[in-house]
Amino acid sequence: NSVLQTNEVAASDGNKGSFYQPFATIDWAIGQCSAQDNNVIIVREGYTETIIAASGITCDVAGIYIVGTGQGSNRPTITFGTSTAASIVVSAANVTIKNIVGLAGIDGLTNPFHIQAAGCTLDIEWQDASSTVEAARAILTTTAANNLNIDLKYVGFPAGNAAVNAIRLVGADNALINIDAYGIFSTSIIEFLTTACTNVTI
């Protein structure tokens, strides 16, 4: 937050990672976690970050829980820009990301949330910036993304032309998807591509 509380210091990756001494970045916080140790990363309301390249944040520790605080426009917001490959990669199993807003910062983003592991849960909102700054999709999986749970609100533009799908599933088995999508998608809201998916409930 811009206004520091009593005894609170400015966010820095050199801090302890406590409420009064918070880390500055999500990726650094992930690196301080241990696999399957029930680690929870709390992302405070008002937090903003811009990802400019592929794997800008890599969720590579199994079993972590990343949760944003706040409501509406106060929720943590991550902007994906500069490169159309800018992304958060989930490469470890059983990762949860909740109450985070993703925002298009460049037209034609290909895979801002890239799920590459099993047992993951996403409860997020995606926002295209305008009818000329849109993602091709919000979520892309690999064939490893089995036992997947997605709760996605996609806020797009009916006058846009870059959105292909909101979610592209590539060989994801045992998926449960709840989606609220607004906008226009050239293929479909949810697309199955390349490798067959089984037991998907939408």
PDB file of C-alpha atoms in Angstrom:
ATOM      1  CA  ASN A   1       0.000   0.000   0.000  1.00  0.00           C
ATOM      2  CA  SER A   2       1.106   3.567  -0.602  1.00  0.00           C
ATOM      3  CA  VAL A   3       0.356   4.577   2.999  1.00  0.00           C
ATOM      4  CA  LEU A   4       2.496   2.688   5.503  1.00  0.00           C
ATOM      5  CA  GLN A   5       1.009   1.536   8.784  1.00  0.00           C
ATOM      6  CA  THR A   6       2.758   1.940  12.151  1.00  0.00           C
ATOM      7  CA  ASN A   7       5.926  -0.181  12.286  1.00  0.00           C
ATOM      8  CA  GLU A   8       5.570  -1.052   8.602  1.00  0.00           C
ATOM      9  CA  VAL A   9       8.446  -0.714   6.141  1.00  0.00           C
ATOM     10  CA  ALA A  10       8.319  -0.396   2.360  1.00  0.00           C
ATOM     11  CA  ALA A  11       8.036  -3.638   0.412  1.00  0.00           C
ATOM     12  CA  SER A  12      11.383  -5.198  -0.471  1.00  0.00           C
ATOM     13  CA  ASP A  13      12.573  -8.660  -1.395  1.00  0.00           C
ATOM     14  CA  GLY A  14      15.153  -8.192   1.368  1.00  0.00           C
ATOM     15  CA  ASN A  15      12.401  -8.086   4.021  1.00  0.00           C
ATOM     16  CA  LYS A  16      11.169 -10.935   6.206  1.00  0.00           C
ATOM     17  CA  GLY A  17       7.973 -11.435   4.245  1.00  0.00           C
ATOM     18  CA  SER A  18       5.683 -10.543   7.152  1.00  0.00           C
ATOM     19  CA  PHE A  19       2.710  -8.181   7.204  1.00  0.00           C
ATOM     20  CA  TYR A  20       4.877  -5.285   8.411  1.00  0.00           C
ATOM     21  CA  GLN A  21       7.913  -6.294   6.342  1.00  0.00           C
ATOM     22  CA  PRO A  22       6.417  -7.550   3.067  1.00  0.00           C
ATOM     23  CA  PHE A  23       8.259  -8.888   0.069  1.00  0.00           C
ATOM     24  CA  ALA A  24       8.076  -6.758  -3.076  1.00  0.00           C
ATOM     25  CA  THR A  25       7.321  -9.449  -5.683  1.00  0.00           C
ATOM     26  CA  ILE A  26       5.274 -12.618  -5.983  1.00  0.00           C
ATOM     27  CA  ASP A  27       8.054 -14.525  -7.714  1.00  0.00           C
ATOM     28  CA  TRP A  28      10.454 -13.868  -4.837  1.00  0.00           C
ATOM     29  CA  ALA A  29       7.836 -14.991  -2.328  1.00  0.00           C
ATOM     30  CA  ILE A  30       7.379 -18.251  -4.251  1.00  0.00           C
ATOM     31  CA  GLY A  31      11.107 -18.875  -3.996  1.00  0.00           C
ATOM     32  CA  GLN A  32      10.907 -18.709  -0.197  1.00  0.00           C
ATOM     33  CA  CYS A  33       8.343 -21.531  -0.035  1.00  0.00           C
ATOM     34  CA  SER A  34       8.852 -25.251   0.450  1.00  0.00           C
ATOM     35  CA  ALA A  35       7.019 -27.872  -1.615  1.00  0.00           C
ATOM     36  CA  GLN A  36       3.849 -29.329  -0.094  1.00  0.00           C
ATOM     37  CA  ASP A  37       4.364 -27.330   3.099  1.00  0.00           C
ATOM     38  CA  ASN A  38       0.985 -25.545   2.999  1.00  0.00           C
ATOM     39  CA  ASN A  39       2.627 -22.202   2.231  1.00  0.00           C
ATOM     40  CA  VAL A  40       0.229 -19.286   1.674  1.00  0.00           C
ATOM     41  CA  ILE A  41       1.330 -16.131  -0.140  1.00  0.00           C
ATOM     42  CA  ILE A  42      -1.005 -13.236   0.634  1.00  0.00           C
ATOM     43  CA  VAL A  43      -0.952 -10.529  -2.034  1.00  0.00           C
ATOM     44  CA  ARG A  44      -2.205  -7.321  -0.505  1.00  0.00           C
ATOM     45  CA  GLU A  45      -4.937  -5.152  -1.984  1.00  0.00           C
ATOM     46  CA  GLY A  46      -3.669  -2.466  -4.299  1.00  0.00           C
ATOM     47  CA  TYR A  47      -0.661  -4.531  -5.359  1.00  0.00           C
ATOM     48  CA  THR A  48       0.352  -4.073  -9.007  1.00  0.00           C
ATOM     49  CA  GLU A  49       3.001  -5.748 -11.109  1.00  0.00           C
ATOM     50  CA  THR A  50       3.844  -5.791 -14.806  1.00  0.00           C
ATOM     51  CA  ILE A  51       5.139  -8.924 -16.512  1.00  0.00           C
ATOM     52  CA  ILE A  52       7.060  -8.261 -19.723  1.00  0.00           C
ATOM     53  CA  ALA A  53       8.330 -11.699 -20.753  1.00  0.00           C
ATOM     54  CA  ALA A  54       7.548 -15.401 -20.753  1.00  0.00           C
ATOM     55  CA  SER A  55       7.702 -16.948 -17.270  1.00  0.00           C
ATOM     56  CA  GLY A  56       7.747 -13.530 -15.645  1.00  0.00           C
ATOM     57  CA  ILE A  57       6.367 -15.336 -12.605  1.00  0.00           C
ATOM     58  CA  THR A  58       7.014 -19.069 -12.294  1.00  0.00           C
ATOM     59  CA  CYS A  59       4.972 -21.069  -9.795  1.00  0.00           C
ATOM     60  CA  ASP A  60       7.495 -23.878  -9.430  1.00  0.00           C
ATOM     61  CA  VAL A  61       6.860 -24.919  -5.814  1.00  0.00           C
ATOM     62  CA  ALA A  62       4.199 -27.599  -5.344  1.00  0.00           C
ATOM     63  CA  GLY A  63       1.223 -26.990  -3.092  1.00  0.00           C
ATOM     64  CA  ILE A  64       1.478 -23.222  -2.666  1.00  0.00           C
ATOM     65  CA  TYR A  65      -1.574 -21.005  -2.304  1.00  0.00           C
ATOM     66  CA  ILE A  66      -1.441 -17.472  -3.744  1.00  0.00           C
ATOM     67  CA  VAL A  67      -4.410 -15.373  -2.664  1.00  0.00           C
ATOM     68  CA  GLY A  68      -5.168 -11.729  -3.268  1.00  0.00           C
ATOM     69  CA  THR A  69      -6.989  -9.560  -0.760  1.00  0.00           C
ATOM     70  CA  GLY A  70      -9.394  -6.739  -1.531  1.00  0.00           C
ATOM     71  CA  GLN A  71     -12.454  -6.408  -3.709  1.00  0.00           C
ATOM     72  CA  GLY A  72     -13.284  -4.827  -7.059  1.00  0.00           C
ATOM     73  CA  SER A  73     -10.617  -2.429  -8.290  1.00  0.00           C
ATOM     74  CA  ASN A  74      -8.630  -2.915  -5.063  1.00  0.00           C
ATOM     75  CA  ARG A  75      -7.733  -6.497  -5.935  1.00  0.00           C
ATOM     76  CA  PRO A  76      -4.111  -7.239  -6.872  1.00  0.00           C
ATOM     77  CA  THR A  77      -3.631  -6.616 -10.605  1.00  0.00           C
ATOM     78  CA  ILE A  78      -0.972  -8.088 -12.846  1.00  0.00           C
ATOM     79  CA  THR A  79      -0.494  -6.470 -16.253  1.00  0.00           C
ATOM     80  CA  PHE A  80       0.989  -8.541 -19.082  1.00  0.00           C
ATOM     81  CA  GLY A  81       2.795  -6.337 -21.591  1.00  0.00           C
ATOM     82  CA  THR A  82       5.779  -5.672 -23.884  1.00  0.00           C
ATOM     83  CA  SER A  83       5.841  -9.249 -25.245  1.00  0.00           C
ATOM     84  CA  THR A  84       2.851 -11.280 -26.423  1.00  0.00           C
ATOM     85  CA  ALA A  85       4.501 -14.231 -24.639  1.00  0.00           C
ATOM     86  CA  ALA A  86       4.411 -12.501 -21.227  1.00  0.00           C
ATOM     87  CA  SER A  87       3.138 -15.090 -18.776  1.00  0.00           C
ATOM     88  CA  ILE A  88       2.704 -16.621 -15.362  1.00  0.00           C
ATOM     89  CA  VAL A  89       3.770 -20.248 -15.677  1.00  0.00           C
ATOM     90  CA  VAL A  90       2.424 -22.845 -13.238  1.00  0.00           C
ATOM     91  CA  SER A  91       4.917 -25.695 -13.498  1.00  0.00           C
ATOM     92  CA  ALA A  92       4.404 -27.337 -10.086  1.00  0.00           C
ATOM     93  CA  ALA A  93       1.446 -29.447  -8.996  1.00  0.00           C
ATOM     94  CA  ASN A  94      -1.378 -28.411  -6.674  1.00  0.00           C
ATOM     95  CA  VAL A  95      -0.894 -24.660  -6.998  1.00  0.00           C
ATOM     96  CA  THR A  96      -3.838 -22.351  -6.240  1.00  0.00           C
ATOM     97  CA  ILE A  97      -4.137 -18.756  -7.478  1.00  0.00           C
ATOM     98  CA  LYS A  98      -7.155 -16.849  -6.211  1.00  0.00           C
ATOM     99  CA  ASN A  99      -8.611 -13.319  -6.336  1.00  0.00           C
ATOM    100  CA  ILE A 100      -6.026 -11.981  -8.785  1.00  0.00           C
ATOM    101  CA  VAL A 101      -6.855  -9.765 -11.780  1.00  0.00           C
ATOM    102  CA  GLY A 102      -4.938 -10.219 -15.035  1.00  0.00           C
ATOM    103  CA  LEU A 103      -4.875  -7.265 -17.446  1.00  0.00           C
ATOM    104  CA  ALA A 104      -3.882  -7.159 -21.112  1.00  0.00           C
ATOM    105  CA  GLY A 105      -1.089  -4.651 -21.686  1.00  0.00           C
ATOM    106  CA  ILE A 106      -0.391  -5.658 -25.288  1.00  0.00           C
ATOM    107  CA  ASP A 107      -2.603  -6.924 -28.096  1.00  0.00           C
ATOM    108  CA  GLY A 108      -2.517 -10.624 -28.945  1.00  0.00           C
ATOM    109  CA  LEU A 109      -1.196 -12.144 -25.699  1.00  0.00           C
ATOM    110  CA  THR A 110      -0.905 -15.881 -26.276  1.00  0.00           C
ATOM    111  CA  ASN A 111      -0.744 -17.500 -22.838  1.00  0.00           C
ATOM    112  CA  PRO A 112      -0.773 -15.136 -19.844  1.00  0.00           C
ATOM    113  CA  PHE A 113      -1.734 -17.938 -17.440  1.00  0.00           C
ATOM    114  CA  HIS A 114       0.082 -21.079 -18.645  1.00  0.00           C
ATOM    115  CA  ILE A 115      -0.807 -24.206 -16.662  1.00  0.00           C
ATOM    116  CA  GLN A 116       1.739 -27.002 -17.017  1.00  0.00           C
ATOM    117  CA  ALA A 117       1.051 -29.195 -13.968  1.00  0.00           C
ATOM    118  CA  ALA A 118      -1.708 -31.257 -12.355  1.00  0.00           C
ATOM    119  CA  GLY A 119      -4.073 -30.426  -9.519  1.00  0.00           C
ATOM    120  CA  CYS A 120      -4.074 -26.660 -10.047  1.00  0.00           C
ATOM    121  CA  THR A 121      -6.856 -24.220  -9.181  1.00  0.00           C
ATOM    122  CA  LEU A 122      -7.384 -20.781 -10.738  1.00  0.00           C
ATOM    123  CA  ASP A 123     -10.037 -18.388  -9.433  1.00  0.00           C
ATOM    124  CA  ILE A 124      -9.229 -15.194 -11.315  1.00  0.00           C
ATOM    125  CA  GLU A 125     -10.596 -12.360 -13.420  1.00  0.00           C
ATOM    126  CA  TRP A 126      -9.194 -11.458 -16.831  1.00  0.00           C
ATOM    127  CA  GLN A 127      -9.652  -7.961 -18.277  1.00  0.00           C
ATOM    128  CA  ASP A 128      -8.839  -6.891 -21.805  1.00  0.00           C
ATOM    129  CA  ALA A 129      -7.734  -3.255 -21.782  1.00  0.00           C
ATOM    130  CA  SER A 130      -9.732  -2.159 -24.835  1.00  0.00           C
ATOM    131  CA  SER A 131     -11.100  -3.482 -28.124  1.00  0.00           C
ATOM    132  CA  THR A 132      -7.609  -3.019 -29.596  1.00  0.00           C
ATOM    133  CA  VAL A 133      -5.597  -4.375 -26.635  1.00  0.00           C
ATOM    134  CA  GLU A 134      -6.810  -7.911 -26.032  1.00  0.00           C
ATOM    135  CA  ALA A 135      -5.433 -11.324 -25.243  1.00  0.00           C
ATOM    136  CA  ALA A 136      -5.806 -14.189 -27.670  1.00  0.00           C
ATOM    137  CA  ARG A 137      -6.776 -16.099 -24.528  1.00  0.00           C
ATOM    138  CA  ALA A 138      -6.440 -15.855 -20.755  1.00  0.00           C
ATOM    139  CA  ILE A 139      -5.509 -19.462 -19.947  1.00  0.00           C
ATOM    140  CA  LEU A 140      -3.551 -22.107 -21.854  1.00  0.00           C
ATOM    141  CA  THR A 141      -2.788 -25.628 -20.628  1.00  0.00           C
ATOM    142  CA  THR A 142      -0.395 -28.384 -21.561  1.00  0.00           C
ATOM    143  CA  THR A 143      -1.219 -32.093 -21.461  1.00  0.00           C
ATOM    144  CA  ALA A 144       0.114 -32.216 -17.878  1.00  0.00           C
ATOM    145  CA  ALA A 145      -2.691 -29.989 -16.556  1.00  0.00           C
ATOM    146  CA  ASN A 146      -4.978 -32.750 -15.313  1.00  0.00           C
ATOM    147  CA  ASN A 147      -7.373 -32.467 -12.353  1.00  0.00           C
ATOM    148  CA  LEU A 148      -7.790 -28.786 -13.127  1.00  0.00           C
ATOM    149  CA  ASN A 149     -10.243 -26.384 -11.508  1.00  0.00           C
ATOM    150  CA  ILE A 150     -10.919 -23.014 -13.139  1.00  0.00           C
ATOM    151  CA  ASP A 151     -13.251 -20.222 -12.081  1.00  0.00           C
ATOM    152  CA  LEU A 152     -12.764 -17.449 -14.646  1.00  0.00           C
ATOM    153  CA  LYS A 153     -14.491 -14.151 -15.233  1.00  0.00           C
ATOM    154  CA  TYR A 154     -13.433 -12.805 -18.628  1.00  0.00           C
ATOM    155  CA  VAL A 155     -14.189  -9.155 -19.343  1.00  0.00           C
ATOM    156  CA  GLY A 156     -13.668  -8.515 -23.041  1.00  0.00           C
ATOM    157  CA  PHE A 157     -15.044  -6.286 -25.801  1.00  0.00           C
ATOM    158  CA  PRO A 158     -17.615  -7.263 -28.448  1.00  0.00           C
ATOM    159  CA  ALA A 159     -15.883  -4.964 -30.954  1.00  0.00           C
ATOM    160  CA  GLY A 160     -12.497  -6.625 -30.568  1.00  0.00           C
ATOM    161  CA  ASN A 161     -10.688  -8.896 -33.041  1.00  0.00           C
ATOM    162  CA  ALA A 162      -7.774 -10.519 -31.181  1.00  0.00           C
ATOM    163  CA  ALA A 163      -9.566 -12.865 -28.784  1.00  0.00           C
ATOM    164  CA  VAL A 164      -9.557 -16.447 -30.072  1.00  0.00           C
ATOM    165  CA  ASN A 165     -10.782 -18.188 -26.934  1.00  0.00           C
ATOM    166  CA  ALA A 166     -10.936 -17.500 -23.211  1.00  0.00           C
ATOM    167  CA  ILE A 167      -9.439 -20.898 -22.328  1.00  0.00           C
ATOM    168  CA  ARG A 168      -7.536 -23.339 -24.533  1.00  0.00           C
ATOM    169  CA  LEU A 169      -7.277 -26.879 -23.149  1.00  0.00           C
ATOM    170  CA  VAL A 170      -4.599 -29.105 -24.664  1.00  0.00           C
ATOM    171  CA  GLY A 171      -5.085 -32.668 -23.424  1.00  0.00           C
ATOM    172  CA  ALA A 172      -6.345 -31.697 -19.962  1.00  0.00           C
ATOM    173  CA  ASP A 173      -8.227 -34.527 -18.250  1.00  0.00           C
ATOM    174  CA  ASN A 174     -10.628 -34.254 -15.304  1.00  0.00           C
ATOM    175  CA  ALA A 175     -11.263 -30.518 -15.484  1.00  0.00           C
ATOM    176  CA  LEU A 176     -14.018 -28.529 -13.814  1.00  0.00           C
ATOM    177  CA  ILE A 177     -14.564 -25.100 -15.379  1.00  0.00           C
ATOM    178  CA  ASN A 178     -16.891 -22.304 -14.338  1.00  0.00           C
ATOM    179  CA  ILE A 179     -16.722 -19.366 -16.729  1.00  0.00           C
ATOM    180  CA  ASP A 180     -18.468 -16.020 -17.126  1.00  0.00           C
ATOM    181  CA  ALA A 181     -17.261 -14.557 -20.421  1.00  0.00           C
ATOM    182  CA  TYR A 182     -18.112 -11.297 -22.158  1.00  0.00           C
ATOM    183  CA  GLY A 183     -16.699 -10.359 -25.538  1.00  0.00           C
ATOM    184  CA  ILE A 184     -16.236 -11.910 -28.960  1.00  0.00           C
ATOM    185  CA  PHE A 185     -14.057 -14.985 -29.579  1.00  0.00           C
ATOM    186  CA  SER A 186     -13.120 -16.067 -33.091  1.00  0.00           C
ATOM    187  CA  THR A 187     -13.077 -19.810 -32.278  1.00  0.00           C
ATOM    188  CA  SER A 188     -15.018 -20.439 -29.065  1.00  0.00           C
ATOM    189  CA  ILE A 189     -15.092 -19.436 -25.431  1.00  0.00           C
ATOM    190  CA  ILE A 190     -13.415 -22.729 -24.530  1.00  0.00           C
ATOM    191  CA  GLU A 191     -11.338 -24.537 -27.155  1.00  0.00           C
ATOM    192  CA  PHE A 192     -10.005 -28.098 -27.144  1.00  0.00           C
ATOM    193  CA  LEU A 193      -6.915 -28.345 -29.343  1.00  0.00           C
ATOM    194  CA  THR A 194      -4.291 -30.842 -30.551  1.00  0.00           C
ATOM    195  CA  THR A 195      -4.668 -33.512 -27.846  1.00  0.00           C
ATOM    196  CA  ALA A 196      -8.010 -34.930 -26.736  1.00  0.00           C
ATOM    197  CA  CYS A 197      -9.384 -33.913 -23.351  1.00  0.00           C
ATOM    198  CA  THR A 198     -11.544 -36.250 -21.245  1.00  0.00           C
ATOM    199  CA  ASN A 199     -13.985 -35.778 -18.376  1.00  0.00           C
ATOM    200  CA  VAL A 200     -14.303 -32.007 -18.676  1.00  0.00           C
ATOM    201  CA  THR A 201     -17.296 -30.340 -17.011  1.00  0.00           C
ATOM    202  CA  ILE A 202     -18.127 -26.779 -18.016  1.00  0.00           C
TER     203      ILE A 202
END
